[in-house]
Short mmCIF file of C-alpha atoms in Angstrom, two decimals:
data_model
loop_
_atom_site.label_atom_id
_atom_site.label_comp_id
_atom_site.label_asym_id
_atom_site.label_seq_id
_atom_site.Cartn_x
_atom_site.Cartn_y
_atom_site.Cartn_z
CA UNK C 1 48.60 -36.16 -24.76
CA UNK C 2 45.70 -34.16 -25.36
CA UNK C 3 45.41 -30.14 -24.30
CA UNK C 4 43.56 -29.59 -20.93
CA UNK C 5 40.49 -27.28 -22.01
CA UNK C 6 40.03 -26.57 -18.55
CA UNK C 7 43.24 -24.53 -18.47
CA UNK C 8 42.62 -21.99 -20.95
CA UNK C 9 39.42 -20.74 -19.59
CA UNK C 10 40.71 -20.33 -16.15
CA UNK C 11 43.90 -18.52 -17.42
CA UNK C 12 41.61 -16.02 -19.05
CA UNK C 13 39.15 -15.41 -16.05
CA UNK C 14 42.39 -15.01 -14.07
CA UNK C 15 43.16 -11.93 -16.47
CA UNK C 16 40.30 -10.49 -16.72
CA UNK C 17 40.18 -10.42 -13.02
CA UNK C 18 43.47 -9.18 -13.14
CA UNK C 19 42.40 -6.19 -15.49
CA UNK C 20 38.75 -5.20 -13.61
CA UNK C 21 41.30 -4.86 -10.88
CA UNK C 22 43.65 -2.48 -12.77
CA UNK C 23 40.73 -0.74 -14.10
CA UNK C 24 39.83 -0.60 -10.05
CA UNK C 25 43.05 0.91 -9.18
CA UNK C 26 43.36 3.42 -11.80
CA UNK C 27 39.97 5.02 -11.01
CA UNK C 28 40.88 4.84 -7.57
CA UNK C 29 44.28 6.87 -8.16
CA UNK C 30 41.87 9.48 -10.01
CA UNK C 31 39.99 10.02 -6.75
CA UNK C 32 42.75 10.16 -4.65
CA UNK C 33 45.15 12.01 -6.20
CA UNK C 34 48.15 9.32 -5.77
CA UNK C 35 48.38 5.77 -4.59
CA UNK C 36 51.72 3.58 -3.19
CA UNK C 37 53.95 2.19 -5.46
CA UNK C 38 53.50 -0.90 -4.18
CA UNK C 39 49.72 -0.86 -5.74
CA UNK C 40 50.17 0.61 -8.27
CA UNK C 41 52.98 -1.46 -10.02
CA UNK C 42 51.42 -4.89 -8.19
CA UNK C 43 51.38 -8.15 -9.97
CA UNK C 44 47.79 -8.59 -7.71
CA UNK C 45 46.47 -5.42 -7.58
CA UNK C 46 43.32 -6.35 -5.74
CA UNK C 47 45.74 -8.07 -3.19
CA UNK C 48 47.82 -5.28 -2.80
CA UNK C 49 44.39 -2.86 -2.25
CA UNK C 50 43.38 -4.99 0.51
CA UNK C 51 46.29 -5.07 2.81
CA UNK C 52 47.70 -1.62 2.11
CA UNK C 53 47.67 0.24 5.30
CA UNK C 54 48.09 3.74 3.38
CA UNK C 55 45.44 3.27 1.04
CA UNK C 56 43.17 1.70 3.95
CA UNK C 57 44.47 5.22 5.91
CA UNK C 58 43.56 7.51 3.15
CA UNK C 59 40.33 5.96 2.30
CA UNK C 60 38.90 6.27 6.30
CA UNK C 61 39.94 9.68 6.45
CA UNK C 62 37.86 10.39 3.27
CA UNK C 63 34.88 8.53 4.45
CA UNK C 64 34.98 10.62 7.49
CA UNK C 65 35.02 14.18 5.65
CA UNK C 66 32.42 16.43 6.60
CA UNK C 67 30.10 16.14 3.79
CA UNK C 68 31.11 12.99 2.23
CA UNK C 69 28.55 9.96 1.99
CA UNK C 70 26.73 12.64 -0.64
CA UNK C 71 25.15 11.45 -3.89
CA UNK C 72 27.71 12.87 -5.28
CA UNK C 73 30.55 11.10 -3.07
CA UNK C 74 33.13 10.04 -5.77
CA UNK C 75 34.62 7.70 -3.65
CA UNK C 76 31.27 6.25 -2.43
CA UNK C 77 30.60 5.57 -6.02
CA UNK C 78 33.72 3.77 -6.80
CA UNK C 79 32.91 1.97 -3.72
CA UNK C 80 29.56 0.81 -5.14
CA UNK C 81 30.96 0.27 -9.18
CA UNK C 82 33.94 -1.79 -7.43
CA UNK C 83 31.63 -3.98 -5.49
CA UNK C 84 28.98 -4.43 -8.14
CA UNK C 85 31.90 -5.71 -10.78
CA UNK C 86 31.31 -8.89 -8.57
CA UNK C 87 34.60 -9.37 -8.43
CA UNK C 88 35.35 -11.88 -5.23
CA UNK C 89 38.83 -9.89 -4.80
CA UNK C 90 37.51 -6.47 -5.36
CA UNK C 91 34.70 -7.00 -3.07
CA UNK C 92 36.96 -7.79 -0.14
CA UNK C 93 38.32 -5.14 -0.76
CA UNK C 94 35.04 -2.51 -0.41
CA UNK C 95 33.91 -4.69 2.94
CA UNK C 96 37.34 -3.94 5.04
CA UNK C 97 35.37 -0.24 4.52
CA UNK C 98 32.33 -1.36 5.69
CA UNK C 99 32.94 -0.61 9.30
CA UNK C 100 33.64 3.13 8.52
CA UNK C 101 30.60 3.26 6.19
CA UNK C 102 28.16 1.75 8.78
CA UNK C 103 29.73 3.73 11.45
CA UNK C 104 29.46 7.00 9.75
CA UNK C 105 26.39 6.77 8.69
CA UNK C 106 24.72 5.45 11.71
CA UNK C 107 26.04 8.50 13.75
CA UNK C 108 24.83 11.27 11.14
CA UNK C 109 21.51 9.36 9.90
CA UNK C 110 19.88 10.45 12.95
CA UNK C 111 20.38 14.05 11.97
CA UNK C 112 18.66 13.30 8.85
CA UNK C 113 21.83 14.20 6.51
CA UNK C 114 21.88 13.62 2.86
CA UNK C 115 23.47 10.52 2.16
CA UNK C 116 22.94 8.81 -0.36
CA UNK C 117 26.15 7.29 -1.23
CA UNK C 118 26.49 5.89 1.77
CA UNK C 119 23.25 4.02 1.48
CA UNK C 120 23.84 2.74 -2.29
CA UNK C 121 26.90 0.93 -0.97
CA UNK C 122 25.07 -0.26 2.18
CA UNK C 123 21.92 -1.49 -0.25
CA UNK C 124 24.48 -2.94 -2.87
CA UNK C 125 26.03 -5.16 0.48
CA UNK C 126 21.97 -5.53 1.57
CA UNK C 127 21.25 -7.28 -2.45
CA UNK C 128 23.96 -9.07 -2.93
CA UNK C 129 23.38 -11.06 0.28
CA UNK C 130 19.28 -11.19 -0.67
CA UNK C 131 20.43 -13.06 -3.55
CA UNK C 132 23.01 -15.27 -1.66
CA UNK C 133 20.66 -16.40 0.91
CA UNK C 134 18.05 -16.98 -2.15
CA UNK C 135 15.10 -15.85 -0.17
CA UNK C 136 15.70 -18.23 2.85
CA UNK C 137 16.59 -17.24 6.09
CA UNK C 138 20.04 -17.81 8.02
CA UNK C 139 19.67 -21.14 10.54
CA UNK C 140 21.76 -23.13 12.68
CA UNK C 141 21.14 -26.33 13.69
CA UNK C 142 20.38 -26.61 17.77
CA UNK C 143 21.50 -30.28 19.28
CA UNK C 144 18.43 -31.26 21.36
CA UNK C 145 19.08 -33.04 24.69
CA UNK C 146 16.16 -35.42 24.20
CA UNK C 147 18.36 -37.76 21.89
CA UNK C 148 20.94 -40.11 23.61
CA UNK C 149 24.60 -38.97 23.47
CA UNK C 150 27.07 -40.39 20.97
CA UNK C 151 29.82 -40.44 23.39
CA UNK C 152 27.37 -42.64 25.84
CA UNK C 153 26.04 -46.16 25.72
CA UNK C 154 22.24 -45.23 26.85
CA UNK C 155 20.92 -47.49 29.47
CA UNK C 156 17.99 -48.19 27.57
CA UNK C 157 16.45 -47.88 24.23
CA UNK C 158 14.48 -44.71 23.79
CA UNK C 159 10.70 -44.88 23.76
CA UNK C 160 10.28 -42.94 20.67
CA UNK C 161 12.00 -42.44 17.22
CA UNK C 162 15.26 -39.92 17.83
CA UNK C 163 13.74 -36.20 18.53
CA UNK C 164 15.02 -33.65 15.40
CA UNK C 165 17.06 -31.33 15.84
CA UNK C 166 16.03 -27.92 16.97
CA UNK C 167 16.19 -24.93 14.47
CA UNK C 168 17.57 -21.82 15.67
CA UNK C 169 17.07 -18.69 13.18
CA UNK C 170 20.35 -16.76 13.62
CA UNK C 171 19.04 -14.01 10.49
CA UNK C 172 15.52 -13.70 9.33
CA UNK C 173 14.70 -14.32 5.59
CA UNK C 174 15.18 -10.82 3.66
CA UNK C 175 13.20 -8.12 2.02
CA UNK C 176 14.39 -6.58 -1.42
CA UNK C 177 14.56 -3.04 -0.63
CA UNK C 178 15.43 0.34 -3.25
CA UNK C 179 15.77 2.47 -0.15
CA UNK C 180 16.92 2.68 3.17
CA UNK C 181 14.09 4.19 5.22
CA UNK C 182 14.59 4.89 9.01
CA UNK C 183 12.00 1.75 10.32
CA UNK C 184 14.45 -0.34 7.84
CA UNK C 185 17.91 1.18 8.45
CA UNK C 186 19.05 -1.03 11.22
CA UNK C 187 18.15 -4.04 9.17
CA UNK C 188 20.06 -3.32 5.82
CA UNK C 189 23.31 -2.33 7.85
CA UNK C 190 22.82 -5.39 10.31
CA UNK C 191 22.35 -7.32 7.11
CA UNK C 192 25.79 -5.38 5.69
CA UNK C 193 27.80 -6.32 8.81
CA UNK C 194 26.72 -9.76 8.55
CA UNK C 195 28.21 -10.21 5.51
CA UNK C 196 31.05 -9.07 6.53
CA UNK C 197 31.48 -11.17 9.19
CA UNK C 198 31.29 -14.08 6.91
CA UNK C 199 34.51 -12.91 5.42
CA UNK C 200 36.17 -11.47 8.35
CA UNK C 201 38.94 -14.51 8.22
CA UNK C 202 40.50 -11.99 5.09
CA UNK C 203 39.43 -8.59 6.53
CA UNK C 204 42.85 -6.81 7.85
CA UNK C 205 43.47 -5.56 11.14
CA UNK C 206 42.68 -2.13 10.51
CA UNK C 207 39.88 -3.22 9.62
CA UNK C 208 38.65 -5.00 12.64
CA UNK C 209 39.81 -1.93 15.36
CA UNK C 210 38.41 0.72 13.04
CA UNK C 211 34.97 -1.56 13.41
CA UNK C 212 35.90 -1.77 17.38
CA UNK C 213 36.06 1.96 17.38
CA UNK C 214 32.84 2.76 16.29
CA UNK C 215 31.42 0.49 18.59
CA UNK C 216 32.39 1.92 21.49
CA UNK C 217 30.69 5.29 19.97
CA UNK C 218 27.61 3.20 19.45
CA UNK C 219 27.16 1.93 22.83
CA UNK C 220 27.76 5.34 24.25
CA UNK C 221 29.22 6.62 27.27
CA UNK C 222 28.42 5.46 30.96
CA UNK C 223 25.78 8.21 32.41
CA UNK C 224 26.84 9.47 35.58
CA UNK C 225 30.32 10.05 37.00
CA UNK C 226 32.83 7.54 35.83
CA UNK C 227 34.28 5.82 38.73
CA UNK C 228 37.63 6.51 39.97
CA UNK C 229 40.70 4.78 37.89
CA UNK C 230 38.18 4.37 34.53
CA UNK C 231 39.98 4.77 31.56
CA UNK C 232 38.39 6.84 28.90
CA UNK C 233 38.46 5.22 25.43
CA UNK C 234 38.62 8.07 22.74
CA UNK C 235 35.75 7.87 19.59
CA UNK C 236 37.22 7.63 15.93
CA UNK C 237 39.26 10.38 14.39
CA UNK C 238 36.73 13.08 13.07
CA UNK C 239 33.24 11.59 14.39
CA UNK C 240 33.04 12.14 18.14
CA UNK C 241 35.54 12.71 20.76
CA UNK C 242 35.39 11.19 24.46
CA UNK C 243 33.23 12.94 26.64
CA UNK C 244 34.40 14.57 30.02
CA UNK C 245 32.67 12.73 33.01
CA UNK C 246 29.47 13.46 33.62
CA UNK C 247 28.28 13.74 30.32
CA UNK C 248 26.06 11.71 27.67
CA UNK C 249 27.88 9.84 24.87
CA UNK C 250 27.61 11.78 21.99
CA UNK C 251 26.69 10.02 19.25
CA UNK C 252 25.08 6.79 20.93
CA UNK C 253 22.55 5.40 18.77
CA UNK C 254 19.52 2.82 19.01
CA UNK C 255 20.94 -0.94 19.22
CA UNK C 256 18.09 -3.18 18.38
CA UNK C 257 18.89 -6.90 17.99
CA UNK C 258 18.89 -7.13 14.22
CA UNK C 259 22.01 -4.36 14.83
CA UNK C 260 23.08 -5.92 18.01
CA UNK C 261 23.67 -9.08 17.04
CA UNK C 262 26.04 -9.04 14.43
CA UNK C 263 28.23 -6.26 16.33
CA UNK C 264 28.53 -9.17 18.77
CA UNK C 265 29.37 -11.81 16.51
CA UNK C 266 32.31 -9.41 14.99
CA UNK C 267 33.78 -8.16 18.22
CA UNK C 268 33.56 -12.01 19.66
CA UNK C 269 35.94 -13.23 16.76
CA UNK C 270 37.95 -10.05 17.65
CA UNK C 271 38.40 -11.05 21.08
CA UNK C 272 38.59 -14.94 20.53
CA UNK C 273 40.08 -15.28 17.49
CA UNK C 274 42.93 -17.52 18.40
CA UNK C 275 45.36 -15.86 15.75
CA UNK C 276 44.36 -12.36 16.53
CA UNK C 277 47.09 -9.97 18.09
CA UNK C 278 46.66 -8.72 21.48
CA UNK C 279 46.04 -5.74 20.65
CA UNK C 280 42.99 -6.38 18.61
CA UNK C 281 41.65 -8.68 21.75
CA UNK C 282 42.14 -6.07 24.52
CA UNK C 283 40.08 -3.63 22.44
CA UNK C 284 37.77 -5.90 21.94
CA UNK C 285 36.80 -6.86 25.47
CA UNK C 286 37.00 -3.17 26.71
CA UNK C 287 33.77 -3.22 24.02
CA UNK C 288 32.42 -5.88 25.02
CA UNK C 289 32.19 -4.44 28.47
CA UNK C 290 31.01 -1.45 26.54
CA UNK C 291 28.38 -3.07 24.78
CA UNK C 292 27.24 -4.67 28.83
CA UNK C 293 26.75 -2.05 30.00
CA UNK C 294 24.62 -0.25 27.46
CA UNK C 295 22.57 -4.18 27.23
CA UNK C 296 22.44 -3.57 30.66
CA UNK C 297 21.04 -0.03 30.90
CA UNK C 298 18.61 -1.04 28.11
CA UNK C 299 16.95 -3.81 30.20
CA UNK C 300 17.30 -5.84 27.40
CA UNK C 301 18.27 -9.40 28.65
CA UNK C 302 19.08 -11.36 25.10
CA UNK C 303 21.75 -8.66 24.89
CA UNK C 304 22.64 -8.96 28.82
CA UNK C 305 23.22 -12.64 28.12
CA UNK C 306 25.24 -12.41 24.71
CA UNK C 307 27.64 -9.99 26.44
CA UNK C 308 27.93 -11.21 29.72
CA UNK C 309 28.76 -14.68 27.87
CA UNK C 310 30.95 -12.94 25.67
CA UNK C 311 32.97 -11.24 28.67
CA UNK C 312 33.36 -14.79 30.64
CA UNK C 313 34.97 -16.09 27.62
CA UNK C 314 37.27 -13.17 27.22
CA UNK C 315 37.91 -14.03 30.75
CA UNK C 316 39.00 -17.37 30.60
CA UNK C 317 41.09 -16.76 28.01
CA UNK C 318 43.29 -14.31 29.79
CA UNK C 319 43.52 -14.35 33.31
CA UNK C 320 45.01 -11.38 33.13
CA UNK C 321 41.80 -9.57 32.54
CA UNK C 322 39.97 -8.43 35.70
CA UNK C 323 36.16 -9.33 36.45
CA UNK C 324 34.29 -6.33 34.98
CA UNK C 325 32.70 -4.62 37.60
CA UNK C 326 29.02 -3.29 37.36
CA UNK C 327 28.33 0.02 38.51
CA UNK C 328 25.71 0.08 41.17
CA UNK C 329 25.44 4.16 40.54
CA UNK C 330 21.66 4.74 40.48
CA UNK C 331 22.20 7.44 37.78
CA UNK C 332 23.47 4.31 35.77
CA UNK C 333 21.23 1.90 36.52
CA UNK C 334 17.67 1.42 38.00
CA UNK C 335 16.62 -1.29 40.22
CA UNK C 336 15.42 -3.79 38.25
CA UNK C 337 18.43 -3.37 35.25
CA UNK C 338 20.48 -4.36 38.48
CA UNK C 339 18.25 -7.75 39.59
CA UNK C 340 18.08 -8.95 36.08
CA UNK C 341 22.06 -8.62 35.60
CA UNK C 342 22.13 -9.93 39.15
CA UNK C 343 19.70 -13.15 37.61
CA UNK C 344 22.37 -13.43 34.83
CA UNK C 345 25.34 -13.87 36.53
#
């Protein structure tokens, strides 16, 4: 019987994975000072890196620092290094972080902070999906009610040939870019969280709620006073803390669709995900109402619709989960923010 060749060649691409991962782990114990034993002695040590809740812990905390997200950032670099080794392990690893990243540095760009490591990971995310996509934008295919149904005999023979399909583009095709400047920002992190969406099946549950978090920062607080009962839904450890009533979300930043859209399409899996715990989906929906309202104040009705959609769902999945109710408060809302949610619904 003659030797499978195959078998050699994967045994040593499984070891060299193996040892880019130790190499991983090793600078990673240099940065922070000590790691569990259960990563450092691990059999699969990019395995072990991506479900350890204390590394995960210590990590967050870091990329929360006042300060870090410098050029200097060690950890922001071995975030970068460990993603460009284009490793698929290691780079699961660097995207459970990319909720903190994007969420850290969305809340101090706008005070025009240094932060350049933050934005060579978010740009090393940015390329590596560039080249993925290959210069072609992100479609999905739209079924177009002028063809007969399958399920259907038709009663008789269409006129014409069968209609095509109709193209929706979910991402637009992408631009190289060697900086992030503030008309682009919104882009390359949409374009980061898109990515990670694409692999949130393997992203832990830390993960997700540290991503849910954040977005409730995002969307900001309701203007106005809250009503009576409203629970108050504290910000992430060390970035912004809920706001008494009355006041102005601190921290709520601009939510154009490029940004809007995947934040959406994360927080839906988080709330419909049918192996998600509870926990995860009950945070999610009290964002999703979040995210409403702030579509809502914005006048913007793609977002209106996304949400509102998003919240029915929610809805029918639990019928435990009350109708969310729209404040009528004319310090929230003006007139015609209330007819077009009114249209909506």
């Amino acid at each position: 019987m003659s030797a499978d060749p195959v078998a050699p060649a994967e045994s040593s691409a499984f070891w060299q994975s193996v040892q880019r991962a130790q190499a991983a782990v090793q600078s990673l114990y240099l940065i922070l000072g000590s790691l569990p034993d259960a990563v450092a002695s691990s059999e699969n040590p990019a395995a072990a890196l991506l479900n350890d809740e204390a590394v995960a812990r210590e990590v967050s905390i870091r990329l929360r620092r006042h300060g870090s997200g410098a050029g200097d950032d060690n950890l922001c670099r071995w975030l970068y290094d460990t993603f460009q080794s284009n490793d698929p392990d290691l780079q699961l690893v660097v995207l459970t972080f990319t909720p903190t990243i994007a969420g850290v540095y969305l809340l101090r760009a706008i005070s025009r902070e240094p932060l350049a490591g933050f934005e060579a990971v978010l740009l090393a995310l940015y390329a590596y999906e560039t080249v993925i996509r290959g210069g072609d934008p992100e479609t999905v295919n739209l079924p177009n009610l002028a063809n007969p149904s399958v399920y259907h005999e038709a009663k008789a023979p269409p006129k014409k040939g069968a209609v095509e399909l109709d193209t929706a583009v979910v991402s637009p095709a992408l631009e190289p870019y060697g900086t992030v400047r503030s008309t682009k920002r919104a882009r390359i992190v949409g374009v980061a969280l898109e990515l990670y969406y694409s692999k949130i099946s393997s992203m832990p549950l830390s993960s997700k709620l540290a991503f849910c978090e954040f977005c409730m920062v995002w969307a900001g607080q309701d203007i106005g006073t809250k009503a009576e009962g409203e629970r108050s839904v504290s910000g992430p450890a060390g970035i912004a803390p809920a706001p008494a009533a009355g006041e102005v979300k601190a921290g709520r930043i601009p939510l154009p669709w490029e940004l809007f859209q995947p934040i959406v399409r994360i927080v839906g899996h988080c709330l419909l995900g049918p192996a998600n715990p509870e926990e995860l989906k009950t945070t999610a929906y009290a964002v999703v109402e979040r995210l409403h309202w702030r579509a809502t104040h914005d006048m913007n009705p793609q977002e209106i619709l996304a949400t509102r959609s998003l919240l029915r769902l929610g809805k029918m999945g639990d019928d435990t989960i009350a109708e969310p109710q729209i404040s009528t408060n004319s310090d929230d809302y003006s007139e015609e923010a209330l007819k077009m949610n009114a249209r909506l619904t």
